[in-house]
Amino acid sequence: MEKVGILVGSLRKDSFSKKIAQNVAPLFPEGYETEMIEIGHLPLYNQDYDDENKVPEAYTIFRTTMQAIDAVLFVTPEYNRSVPSVLKNALDVGSRPYGSSVWDGKPAAIISQSPGNLSAFGANHHLRQSLVFLNMPILQQPEAYLGNVAELLDENGHLKNEGTREFLQTFVDAFIELIKKH
């Protein structure tokens, strides 16, 4: 059983990113288990915690959880043309202490979304930059930018657009092929 961790870059209870993640999780085939990984409770990364052996319990639980994950799907909005701080903080917490990164070698894929037309393009590419440094093989194609996301979801948060669901299935299928290679 391959475990795919899903990290959502929004803390809002009714976030579009969370709704998209919940729609994508069932698209993974048999033999793949998805798990939504909570990141909102992580204290801001501070190297002193690791250096002084005062690691917050939340860091330890998160790092242990991520070590057991085989691949990571990031679903994120864009804040000020970049990655939301909660997501960047999770990357930083998981990448430390130096030499013990939980991200190293894990296949990754990114879905960015926006209620506007730009589809969180900036966040998607800024996140890719960090993932390259963290040595995560990243799904290159298809790229997943979902614009006007509110129009894609019904009142219950389910995808109402069959074309989008088909696209996301193609995206997941390509991610599965990347995971199999690694």
CSV table of N, CA and C in Angstrom, one decimal:
chain,number,residue,atom,x,y,z
A,1,MET,N,0.8,-1.2,0.0
A,1,MET,CA,0.0,0.0,0.0
A,1,MET,C,0.9,1.2,0.0
A,2,GLU,N,0.7,2.1,-1.0
A,2,GLU,CA,1.5,3.3,-1.1
A,2,GLU,C,0.6,4.4,-0.3
A,3,LYS,N,1.3,5.2,0.5
A,3,LYS,CA,0.6,6.2,1.3
A,3,LYS,C,1.0,7.6,0.6
A,4,VAL,N,-0.1,8.3,0.3
A,4,VAL,CA,0.0,9.7,-0.3
A,4,VAL,C,-0.5,10.7,0.7
A,5,GLY,N,0.4,11.5,1.2
A,5,GLY,CA,0.0,12.6,2.1
A,5,GLY,C,-0.5,13.8,1.3
A,6,ILE,N,-1.6,14.3,1.8
A,6,ILE,CA,-2.2,15.5,1.1
A,6,ILE,C,-2.0,16.7,2.1
A,7,LEU,N,-1.3,17.7,1.7
A,7,LEU,CA,-1.1,18.9,2.4
A,7,LEU,C,-1.9,20.1,1.8
A,8,VAL,N,-2.7,20.7,2.6
A,8,VAL,CA,-3.5,21.8,2.1
A,8,VAL,C,-3.0,23.1,2.6
A,9,GLY,N,-2.8,24.1,1.7
A,9,GLY,CA,-2.2,25.3,2.0
A,9,GLY,C,-3.1,26.4,2.5
A,10,SER,N,-4.2,26.0,3.0
A,10,SER,CA,-5.2,27.0,3.5
A,10,SER,C,-5.8,26.5,4.9
A,11,LEU,N,-5.9,27.4,5.8
A,11,LEU,CA,-6.4,27.0,7.1
A,11,LEU,C,-8.0,27.2,7.2
A,12,ARG,N,-8.5,27.9,6.3
A,12,ARG,CA,-10.0,28.3,6.3
A,12,ARG,C,-10.8,27.0,6.3
A,13,LYS,N,-11.8,26.9,7.2
A,13,LYS,CA,-12.6,25.7,7.3
A,13,LYS,C,-13.3,25.3,6.1
A,14,ASP,N,-13.7,26.3,5.3
A,14,ASP,CA,-14.4,26.0,4.0
A,14,ASP,C,-13.6,26.4,2.8
A,15,SER,N,-12.3,26.2,3.0
A,15,SER,CA,-11.3,26.6,1.9
A,15,SER,C,-11.6,25.8,0.6
A,16,PHE,N,-11.4,26.4,-0.5
A,16,PHE,CA,-11.5,25.8,-1.8
A,16,PHE,C,-10.4,24.7,-1.9
A,17,SER,N,-9.2,25.0,-1.4
A,17,SER,CA,-8.2,24.0,-1.5
A,17,SER,C,-8.6,22.7,-0.8
A,18,LYS,N,-9.1,22.8,0.4
A,18,LYS,CA,-9.6,21.6,1.1
A,18,LYS,C,-10.7,20.9,0.3
A,19,LYS,N,-11.6,21.6,-0.3
A,19,LYS,CA,-12.6,21.0,-1.0
A,19,LYS,C,-12.1,20.2,-2.3
A,20,ILE,N,-11.1,20.9,-2.9
A,20,ILE,CA,-10.5,20.2,-4.1
A,20,ILE,C,-9.7,19.0,-3.6
A,21,ALA,N,-9.0,19.1,-2.5
A,21,ALA,CA,-8.3,17.9,-2.0
A,21,ALA,C,-9.2,16.7,-1.7
A,22,GLN,N,-10.4,17.1,-1.1
A,22,GLN,CA,-11.4,16.0,-0.8
A,22,GLN,C,-12.0,15.4,-2.0
A,23,ASN,N,-12.0,16.2,-3.1
A,23,ASN,CA,-12.5,15.6,-4.4
A,23,ASN,C,-11.4,14.8,-5.1
A,24,VAL,N,-10.2,15.1,-4.9
A,24,VAL,CA,-9.1,14.4,-5.6
A,24,VAL,C,-8.7,13.1,-4.9
A,25,ALA,N,-8.8,13.1,-3.5
A,25,ALA,CA,-8.4,11.9,-2.8
A,25,ALA,C,-9.1,10.6,-3.3
A,26,PRO,N,-10.4,10.6,-3.6
A,26,PRO,CA,-11.0,9.3,-4.1
A,26,PRO,C,-10.6,8.9,-5.5
A,27,LEU,N,-9.9,9.8,-6.2
A,27,LEU,CA,-9.4,9.4,-7.6
A,27,LEU,C,-8.2,8.5,-7.6
A,28,PHE,N,-7.6,8.3,-6.4
A,28,PHE,CA,-6.4,7.4,-6.4
A,28,PHE,C,-6.9,6.0,-6.5
A,29,PRO,N,-6.2,5.2,-7.2
A,29,PRO,CA,-6.6,3.8,-7.4
A,29,PRO,C,-6.4,2.9,-6.2
A,30,GLU,N,-6.9,1.7,-6.3
A,30,GLU,CA,-6.7,0.7,-5.2
A,30,GLU,C,-5.2,0.5,-5.1
A,31,GLY,N,-4.8,0.3,-3.8
A,31,GLY,CA,-3.3,0.2,-3.5
A,31,GLY,C,-2.7,1.5,-3.1
A,32,TYR,N,-3.5,2.5,-3.1
A,32,TYR,CA,-3.0,3.9,-2.7
A,32,TYR,C,-3.9,4.4,-1.6
A,33,GLU,N,-3.3,4.7,-0.5
A,33,GLU,CA,-4.1,5.3,0.6
A,33,GLU,C,-3.7,6.8,0.7
A,34,THR,N,-4.7,7.6,0.8
A,34,THR,CA,-4.5,9.1,0.9
A,34,THR,C,-4.8,9.5,2.4
A,35,GLU,N,-4.0,10.4,2.9
A,35,GLU,CA,-4.2,10.9,4.2
A,35,GLU,C,-4.0,12.4,4.2
A,36,MET,N,-5.0,13.1,4.7
A,36,MET,CA,-4.9,14.6,4.8
A,36,MET,C,-4.0,14.8,6.1
A,37,ILE,N,-3.0,15.6,5.9
A,37,ILE,CA,-2.0,15.9,6.9
A,37,ILE,C,-2.3,17.3,7.4
A,38,GLU,N,-2.6,17.4,8.7
A,38,GLU,CA,-2.9,18.7,9.3
A,38,GLU,C,-1.6,19.5,9.5
A,39,ILE,N,-1.5,20.7,9.1
A,39,ILE,CA,-0.3,21.5,9.2
A,39,ILE,C,-0.5,22.8,10.0
A,40,GLY,N,-1.8,23.2,10.3
A,40,GLY,CA,-2.1,24.4,10.9
A,40,GLY,C,-1.7,24.6,12.3
A,41,HIS,N,-1.4,23.5,13.0
A,41,HIS,CA,-1.0,23.5,14.4
A,41,HIS,C,0.5,23.6,14.6
A,42,LEU,N,1.3,23.6,13.6
A,42,LEU,CA,2.7,23.6,13.7
A,42,LEU,C,3.2,25.0,14.1
A,43,PRO,N,4.0,25.1,15.2
A,43,PRO,CA,4.6,26.4,15.6
A,43,PRO,C,5.5,26.9,14.4
A,44,LEU,N,5.6,28.2,14.3
A,44,LEU,CA,6.6,28.7,13.3
A,44,LEU,C,8.0,28.1,13.5
A,45,TYR,N,8.6,27.7,12.4
A,45,TYR,CA,9.9,27.0,12.6
A,45,TYR,C,10.9,28.0,13.2
A,46,ASN,N,11.7,27.4,14.1
A,46,ASN,CA,12.7,28.1,14.8
A,46,ASN,C,13.8,27.1,15.0
A,47,GLN,N,15.0,27.3,14.4
A,47,GLN,CA,16.1,26.4,14.5
A,47,GLN,C,16.6,26.2,16.0
A,48,ASP,N,16.3,27.1,16.8
A,48,ASP,CA,16.7,27.0,18.2
A,48,ASP,C,16.1,25.7,18.9
A,49,TYR,N,14.8,25.4,18.4
A,49,TYR,CA,14.1,24.3,19.0
A,49,TYR,C,15.0,23.0,18.7
A,50,ASP,N,15.5,22.8,17.5
A,50,ASP,CA,16.3,21.7,17.2
A,50,ASP,C,17.7,21.8,17.9
A,51,ASP,N,18.3,22.9,17.8
A,51,ASP,CA,19.6,23.1,18.3
A,51,ASP,C,19.7,22.9,19.9
A,52,GLU,N,18.6,23.3,20.5
A,52,GLU,CA,18.6,23.2,22.0
A,52,GLU,C,17.8,22.0,22.5
A,53,ASN,N,17.5,21.1,21.6
A,53,ASN,CA,16.8,19.9,22.0
A,53,ASN,C,15.5,20.2,22.7
A,54,LYS,N,14.8,21.2,22.2
A,54,LYS,CA,13.5,21.6,22.8
A,54,LYS,C,12.4,21.6,21.7
A,55,VAL,N,12.4,20.5,20.9
A,55,VAL,CA,11.6,20.3,19.8
A,55,VAL,C,10.1,20.2,20.2
A,56,PRO,N,9.2,21.1,19.7
A,56,PRO,CA,7.8,21.0,20.0
A,56,PRO,C,7.2,19.6,19.6
A,57,GLU,N,6.3,19.1,20.4
A,57,GLU,CA,5.7,17.8,20.2
A,57,GLU,C,5.1,17.8,18.8
A,58,ALA,N,4.5,18.9,18.4
A,58,ALA,CA,3.8,19.0,17.1
A,58,ALA,C,4.8,18.7,15.9
A,59,TYR,N,6.1,19.2,16.1
A,59,TYR,CA,7.1,19.0,15.1
A,59,TYR,C,7.4,17.5,15.0
A,60,THR,N,7.6,16.9,16.2
A,60,THR,CA,7.9,15.4,16.2
A,60,THR,C,6.8,14.6,15.6
A,61,ILE,N,5.6,14.9,15.9
A,61,ILE,CA,4.4,14.1,15.4
A,61,ILE,C,4.4,14.3,13.9
A,62,PHE,N,4.5,15.5,13.4
A,62,PHE,CA,4.5,15.8,12.0
A,62,PHE,C,5.6,15.1,11.2
A,63,ARG,N,6.8,15.2,11.8
A,63,ARG,CA,8.0,14.6,11.1
A,63,ARG,C,7.8,13.1,11.0
A,64,THR,N,7.3,12.5,12.1
A,64,THR,CA,7.1,11.0,12.1
A,64,THR,C,6.0,10.6,11.1
A,65,THR,N,5.0,11.4,11.1
A,65,THR,CA,3.9,11.1,10.1
A,65,THR,C,4.4,11.2,8.7
A,66,MET,N,5.2,12.3,8.4
A,66,MET,CA,5.7,12.5,7.0
A,66,MET,C,6.7,11.4,6.7
A,67,GLN,N,7.5,10.9,7.6
A,67,GLN,CA,8.4,9.8,7.3
A,67,GLN,C,7.7,8.6,6.8
A,68,ALA,N,6.5,8.4,7.2
A,68,ALA,CA,5.8,7.2,6.8
A,68,ALA,C,5.0,7.4,5.5
A,69,ILE,N,5.0,8.6,5.0
A,69,ILE,CA,4.3,8.9,3.7
A,69,ILE,C,5.3,8.6,2.6
A,70,ASP,N,4.7,8.0,1.5
A,70,ASP,CA,5.6,7.7,0.3
A,70,ASP,C,5.6,8.8,-0.7
A,71,ALA,N,4.6,9.6,-0.8
A,71,ALA,CA,4.5,10.7,-1.8
A,71,ALA,C,3.6,11.8,-1.2
A,72,VAL,N,3.7,13.0,-1.8
A,72,VAL,CA,3.0,14.1,-1.3
A,72,VAL,C,2.3,14.9,-2.4
A,73,LEU,N,1.0,15.2,-2.2
A,73,LEU,CA,0.2,16.0,-3.0
A,73,LEU,C,-0.1,17.3,-2.3
A,74,PHE,N,0.3,18.4,-2.9
A,74,PHE,CA,0.1,19.7,-2.3
A,74,PHE,C,-1.1,20.4,-3.0
A,75,VAL,N,-2.1,20.9,-2.3
A,75,VAL,CA,-3.2,21.6,-2.9
A,75,VAL,C,-3.2,22.9,-2.2
A,76,THR,N,-3.1,24.0,-3.0
A,76,THR,CA,-2.8,25.3,-2.4
A,76,THR,C,-3.5,26.5,-3.1
A,77,PRO,N,-3.9,27.5,-2.3
A,77,PRO,CA,-4.2,28.8,-2.9
A,77,PRO,C,-2.9,29.6,-3.1
A,78,GLU,N,-3.1,30.8,-3.5
A,78,GLU,CA,-2.0,31.7,-3.6
A,78,GLU,C,-2.2,32.9,-2.7
A,79,TYR,N,-1.2,33.3,-1.9
A,79,TYR,CA,-1.3,34.4,-1.1
A,79,TYR,C,-0.2,35.4,-1.5
A,80,ASN,N,-0.7,36.6,-2.0
A,80,ASN,CA,0.3,37.6,-2.4
A,80,ASN,C,1.3,37.1,-3.4
A,81,ARG,N,0.8,36.4,-4.4
A,81,ARG,CA,1.6,35.8,-5.5
A,81,ARG,C,2.6,34.8,-5.1
A,82,SER,N,2.4,34.1,-3.9
A,82,SER,CA,3.3,33.2,-3.4
A,82,SER,C,2.6,32.1,-2.6
A,83,VAL,N,3.5,31.3,-2.0
A,83,VAL,CA,3.0,30.1,-1.2
A,83,VAL,C,2.4,30.7,0.2
A,84,PRO,N,1.3,30.2,0.6
A,84,PRO,CA,0.8,30.5,1.9
A,84,PRO,C,1.8,30.2,3.0
A,85,SER,N,1.9,31.0,4.0
A,85,SER,CA,2.9,30.8,5.1
A,85,SER,C,2.8,29.4,5.8
A,86,VAL,N,1.5,29.0,6.0
A,86,VAL,CA,1.3,27.7,6.7
A,86,VAL,C,2.0,26.5,5.9
A,87,LEU,N,1.9,26.6,4.6
A,87,LEU,CA,2.6,25.6,3.8
A,87,LEU,C,4.1,25.7,3.8
A,88,LYS,N,4.6,26.9,3.7
A,88,LYS,CA,6.0,27.1,3.7
A,88,LYS,C,6.6,26.7,5.1
A,89,ASN,N,5.9,27.0,6.1
A,89,ASN,CA,6.3,26.6,7.5
A,89,ASN,C,6.4,25.0,7.6
A,90,ALA,N,5.4,24.3,7.0
A,90,ALA,CA,5.4,22.9,7.1
A,90,ALA,C,6.6,22.3,6.3
A,91,LEU,N,7.0,22.9,5.2
A,91,LEU,CA,8.2,22.5,4.5
A,91,LEU,C,9.4,22.7,5.3
A,92,ASP,N,9.5,23.9,6.0
A,92,ASP,CA,10.7,24.2,6.8
A,92,ASP,C,10.8,23.2,8.0
A,93,VAL,N,9.7,23.0,8.7
A,93,VAL,CA,9.7,22.0,9.8
A,93,VAL,C,10.1,20.7,9.4
A,94,GLY,N,9.6,20.2,8.2
A,94,GLY,CA,9.9,18.9,7.8
A,94,GLY,C,11.3,18.7,7.2
A,95,SER,N,11.9,19.8,6.8
A,95,SER,CA,13.3,19.8,6.2
A,95,SER,C,14.4,19.8,7.3
A,96,ARG,N,14.1,20.0,8.5
A,96,ARG,CA,15.1,20.1,9.6
A,96,ARG,C,14.9,19.0,10.6
A,97,PRO,N,15.9,18.7,11.4
A,97,PRO,CA,17.2,19.3,11.4
A,97,PRO,C,18.0,19.0,10.1
A,98,TYR,N,18.9,19.8,9.8
A,98,TYR,CA,19.7,19.6,8.5
A,98,TYR,C,20.2,18.2,8.4
A,99,GLY,N,19.9,17.6,7.2
A,99,GLY,CA,20.3,16.2,7.0
A,99,GLY,C,19.3,15.2,7.3
A,100,SER,N,18.2,15.6,7.9
A,100,SER,CA,17.1,14.7,8.3
A,100,SER,C,15.8,15.0,7.7
A,101,SER,N,15.8,15.6,6.5
A,101,SER,CA,14.6,16.0,5.8
A,101,SER,C,13.6,14.9,5.6
A,102,VAL,N,12.3,15.1,5.9
A,102,VAL,CA,11.3,14.1,5.7
A,102,VAL,C,10.9,14.1,4.2
A,103,TRP,N,11.3,15.1,3.5
A,103,TRP,CA,10.9,15.3,2.1
A,103,TRP,C,11.8,14.6,1.1
A,104,ASP,N,13.0,14.3,1.4
A,104,ASP,CA,14.0,13.8,0.5
A,104,ASP,C,13.6,12.6,-0.3
A,105,GLY,N,13.6,12.8,-1.6
A,105,GLY,CA,13.3,11.7,-2.6
A,105,GLY,C,11.8,11.4,-2.7
A,106,LYS,N,10.9,12.0,-2.0
A,106,LYS,CA,9.5,11.7,-2.1
A,106,LYS,C,8.8,12.4,-3.4
A,107,PRO,N,8.2,11.6,-4.2
A,107,PRO,CA,7.5,12.2,-5.4
A,107,PRO,C,6.4,13.2,-4.9
A,108,ALA,N,6.3,14.3,-5.6
A,108,ALA,CA,5.3,15.3,-5.3
A,108,ALA,C,4.5,15.8,-6.5
A,109,ALA,N,3.4,16.3,-6.2
A,109,ALA,CA,2.5,16.9,-7.3
A,109,ALA,C,1.8,18.1,-6.6
A,110,ILE,N,1.5,19.1,-7.5
A,110,ILE,CA,0.9,20.4,-7.0
A,110,ILE,C,-0.4,20.7,-7.7
A,111,ILE,N,-1.4,21.0,-7.0
A,111,ILE,CA,-2.6,21.5,-7.6
A,111,ILE,C,-2.8,22.9,-6.9
A,112,SER,N,-2.8,23.9,-7.8
A,112,SER,CA,-3.1,25.3,-7.2
A,112,SER,C,-4.4,25.7,-7.7
A,113,GLN,N,-5.1,26.5,-6.9
A,113,GLN,CA,-6.4,27.0,-7.3
A,113,GLN,C,-6.7,28.4,-6.8
A,114,SER,N,-7.6,29.0,-7.5
A,114,SER,CA,-7.9,30.4,-7.2
A,114,SER,C,-9.4,30.7,-7.5
A,115,PRO,N,-10.0,31.6,-6.8
A,115,PRO,CA,-11.3,32.0,-7.2
A,115,PRO,C,-11.3,32.9,-8.5
A,116,GLY,N,-10.1,33.4,-8.8
A,116,GLY,CA,-9.9,34.3,-9.9
A,116,GLY,C,-9.4,33.5,-11.1
A,117,ASN,N,-9.0,34.2,-12.2
A,117,ASN,CA,-8.5,33.6,-13.4
A,117,ASN,C,-7.1,33.1,-13.4
A,118,LEU,N,-6.2,33.6,-12.5
A,118,LEU,CA,-4.8,33.3,-12.6
A,118,LEU,C,-4.5,31.9,-12.0
A,119,SER,N,-5.4,31.3,-11.3
A,119,SER,CA,-5.2,29.9,-10.9
A,119,SER,C,-4.1,29.6,-10.0
A,120,ALA,N,-3.6,30.7,-9.3
A,120,ALA,CA,-2.6,30.5,-8.3
A,120,ALA,C,-1.3,30.1,-9.0
A,121,PHE,N,-1.0,30.6,-10.1
A,121,PHE,CA,0.2,30.2,-10.9
A,121,PHE,C,1.5,30.6,-10.1
A,122,GLY,N,1.5,31.7,-9.4
A,122,GLY,CA,2.7,32.1,-8.7
A,122,GLY,C,2.9,31.2,-7.5
A,123,ALA,N,1.9,30.8,-6.8
A,123,ALA,CA,2.1,29.9,-5.7
A,123,ALA,C,2.6,28.5,-6.2
A,124,ASN,N,2.1,28.0,-7.3
A,124,ASN,CA,2.5,26.8,-7.8
A,124,ASN,C,4.0,26.8,-8.2
A,125,HIS,N,4.4,27.8,-8.8
A,125,HIS,CA,5.8,27.9,-9.2
A,125,HIS,C,6.8,28.2,-8.1
A,126,HIS,N,6.4,29.0,-7.1
A,126,HIS,CA,7.2,29.2,-5.9
A,126,HIS,C,7.3,27.9,-5.1
A,127,LEU,N,6.3,27.2,-5.0
A,127,LEU,CA,6.3,25.9,-4.3
A,127,LEU,C,7.2,24.9,-5.0
A,128,ARG,N,7.2,24.9,-6.3
A,128,ARG,CA,8.1,24.0,-7.1
A,128,ARG,C,9.5,24.3,-6.8
A,129,GLN,N,9.9,25.6,-6.7
A,129,GLN,CA,11.2,26.0,-6.4
A,129,GLN,C,11.7,25.4,-5.1
A,130,SER,N,10.9,25.4,-4.0
A,130,SER,CA,11.3,24.8,-2.7
A,130,SER,C,11.4,23.3,-2.9
A,131,LEU,N,10.5,22.7,-3.6
A,131,LEU,CA,10.5,21.2,-3.7
A,131,LEU,C,11.7,20.7,-4.5
A,132,VAL,N,12.2,21.5,-5.4
A,132,VAL,CA,13.4,21.1,-6.1
A,132,VAL,C,14.6,21.1,-5.1
A,133,PHE,N,14.7,22.1,-4.3
A,133,PHE,CA,15.7,22.2,-3.3
A,133,PHE,C,15.6,21.0,-2.3
A,134,LEU,N,14.4,20.6,-2.0
A,134,LEU,CA,14.2,19.5,-1.0
A,134,LEU,C,14.3,18.2,-1.7
A,135,ASN,N,14.7,18.1,-2.9
A,135,ASN,CA,15.0,16.9,-3.6
A,135,ASN,C,13.7,16.0,-3.8
A,136,MET,N,12.7,16.6,-4.1
A,136,MET,CA,11.4,15.9,-4.4
A,136,MET,C,11.1,15.9,-5.9
A,137,PRO,N,11.1,14.7,-6.5
A,137,PRO,CA,10.7,14.6,-7.9
A,137,PRO,C,9.3,15.1,-8.0
A,138,ILE,N,9.1,16.1,-8.9
A,138,ILE,CA,7.8,16.8,-9.1
A,138,ILE,C,7.1,16.4,-10.4
A,139,LEU,N,5.8,16.1,-10.3
A,139,LEU,CA,5.1,15.9,-11.5
A,139,LEU,C,5.2,17.2,-12.4
A,140,GLN,N,5.7,17.0,-13.6
A,140,GLN,CA,5.8,18.1,-14.5
A,140,GLN,C,4.6,18.3,-15.4
A,141,GLN,N,4.0,17.3,-15.9
A,141,GLN,CA,2.8,17.4,-16.8
A,141,GLN,C,1.8,16.3,-16.4
A,142,PRO,N,0.6,16.5,-16.4
A,142,PRO,CA,0.0,17.8,-16.6
A,142,PRO,C,0.2,18.8,-15.4
A,143,GLU,N,0.2,20.0,-15.7
A,143,GLU,CA,0.2,21.0,-14.6
A,143,GLU,C,-1.2,21.2,-14.2
A,144,ALA,N,-1.5,21.5,-12.9
A,144,ALA,CA,-2.8,21.6,-12.5
A,144,ALA,C,-3.1,23.0,-11.8
A,145,TYR,N,-3.7,23.9,-12.6
A,145,TYR,CA,-4.0,25.2,-12.2
A,145,TYR,C,-5.5,25.3,-12.4
A,146,LEU,N,-6.3,25.5,-11.3
A,146,LEU,CA,-7.7,25.6,-11.3
A,146,LEU,C,-8.2,27.0,-11.0
A,147,GLY,N,-8.6,27.7,-12.1
A,147,GLY,CA,-9.1,29.0,-11.9
A,147,GLY,C,-10.6,29.0,-11.7
A,148,ASN,N,-11.1,30.1,-11.2
A,148,ASN,CA,-12.6,30.3,-11.0
A,148,ASN,C,-13.2,29.1,-10.3
A,149,VAL,N,-12.5,28.6,-9.2
A,149,VAL,CA,-12.8,27.4,-8.5
A,149,VAL,C,-14.2,27.4,-8.0
A,150,ALA,N,-14.7,28.5,-7.5
A,150,ALA,CA,-16.0,28.5,-7.0
A,150,ALA,C,-17.1,28.0,-7.9
A,151,GLU,N,-16.8,28.2,-9.2
A,151,GLU,CA,-17.8,27.8,-10.3
A,151,GLU,C,-17.7,26.3,-10.6
A,152,LEU,N,-16.6,25.7,-10.1
A,152,LEU,CA,-16.4,24.3,-10.3
A,152,LEU,C,-17.0,23.4,-9.3
A,153,LEU,N,-17.4,24.0,-8.1
A,153,LEU,CA,-18.0,23.2,-7.0
A,153,LEU,C,-19.4,23.5,-6.8
A,154,ASP,N,-20.2,22.5,-6.3
A,154,ASP,CA,-21.6,22.7,-6.0
A,154,ASP,C,-21.7,23.2,-4.6
A,155,GLU,N,-22.9,23.3,-4.1
A,155,GLU,CA,-23.1,23.9,-2.7
A,155,GLU,C,-22.6,22.9,-1.6
A,156,ASN,N,-22.4,21.6,-2.0
A,156,ASN,CA,-21.8,20.7,-1.0
A,156,ASN,C,-20.3,20.5,-1.1
A,157,GLY,N,-19.7,21.3,-2.0
A,157,GLY,CA,-18.2,21.2,-2.2
A,157,GLY,C,-17.8,20.1,-3.1
A,158,HIS,N,-18.7,19.5,-3.9
A,158,HIS,CA,-18.4,18.5,-4.8
A,158,HIS,C,-18.2,19.1,-6.2
A,159,LEU,N,-17.2,18.5,-7.0
A,159,LEU,CA,-17.0,19.0,-8.3
A,159,LEU,C,-18.3,18.8,-9.1
A,160,LYS,N,-18.7,19.8,-9.8
A,160,LYS,CA,-19.9,19.7,-10.6
A,160,LYS,C,-19.6,19.7,-12.1
A,161,ASN,N,-18.3,19.9,-12.4
A,161,ASN,CA,-17.9,20.0,-13.8
A,161,ASN,C,-17.2,18.7,-14.1
A,162,GLU,N,-17.8,17.9,-15.0
A,162,GLU,CA,-17.2,16.6,-15.4
A,162,GLU,C,-15.9,16.7,-16.1
A,163,GLY,N,-15.7,17.8,-16.9
A,163,GLY,CA,-14.4,18.0,-17.5
A,163,GLY,C,-13.3,18.2,-16.5
A,164,THR,N,-13.6,18.9,-15.4
A,164,THR,CA,-12.5,19.1,-14.4
A,164,THR,C,-12.3,17.8,-13.7
A,165,ARG,N,-13.3,17.0,-13.4
A,165,ARG,CA,-13.1,15.8,-12.7
A,165,ARG,C,-12.2,14.9,-13.6
A,166,GLU,N,-12.5,14.8,-14.9
A,166,GLU,CA,-11.7,14.0,-15.8
A,166,GLU,C,-10.3,14.5,-15.9
A,167,PHE,N,-10.1,15.8,-15.9
A,167,PHE,CA,-8.7,16.4,-15.9
A,167,PHE,C,-8.0,16.0,-14.6
A,168,LEU,N,-8.6,16.1,-13.5
A,168,LEU,CA,-8.0,15.7,-12.2
A,168,LEU,C,-7.7,14.2,-12.2
A,169,GLN,N,-8.5,13.4,-12.8
A,169,GLN,CA,-8.2,12.0,-12.9
A,169,GLN,C,-6.9,11.7,-13.7
A,170,THR,N,-6.8,12.5,-14.8
A,170,THR,CA,-5.6,12.4,-15.6
A,170,THR,C,-4.4,12.8,-14.8
A,171,PHE,N,-4.6,13.9,-14.1
A,171,PHE,CA,-3.5,14.4,-13.2
A,171,PHE,C,-3.1,13.3,-12.2
A,172,VAL,N,-4.0,12.7,-11.5
A,172,VAL,CA,-3.7,11.7,-10.5
A,172,VAL,C,-3.1,10.5,-11.2
A,173,ASP,N,-3.5,10.1,-12.3
A,173,ASP,CA,-2.9,9.0,-13.1
A,173,ASP,C,-1.5,9.2,-13.4
A,174,ALA,N,-1.2,10.5,-13.8
A,174,ALA,CA,0.2,10.8,-14.1
A,174,ALA,C,1.0,10.8,-12.8
A,175,PHE,N,0.5,11.3,-11.7
A,175,PHE,CA,1.2,11.3,-10.5
A,175,PHE,C,1.5,9.8,-10.0
A,176,ILE,N,0.5,8.9,-10.2
A,176,ILE,CA,0.7,7.5,-9.9
A,176,ILE,C,1.9,7.0,-10.7
A,177,GLU,N,2.1,7.3,-12.0
A,177,GLU,CA,3.2,6.9,-12.8
A,177,GLU,C,4.5,7.4,-12.2
A,178,LEU,N,4.5,8.7,-11.8
A,178,LEU,CA,5.7,9.2,-11.1
A,178,LEU,C,6.0,8.5,-9.9
A,179,ILE,N,5.1,8.2,-9.0
A,179,ILE,CA,5.3,7.5,-7.8
A,179,ILE,C,5.9,6.1,-8.1
A,180,LYS,N,5.4,5.4,-9.1
A,180,LYS,CA,5.9,4.1,-9.5
A,180,LYS,C,7.3,4.1,-9.9
A,181,LYS,N,7.8,5.2,-10.5
A,181,LYS,CA,9.2,5.4,-10.9
A,181,LYS,C,10.1,5.6,-9.7
A,182,HIS,N,9.6,6.0,-8.6
A,182,HIS,CA,10.4,6.3,-7.4
A,182,HIS,C,10.0,5.4,-6.3
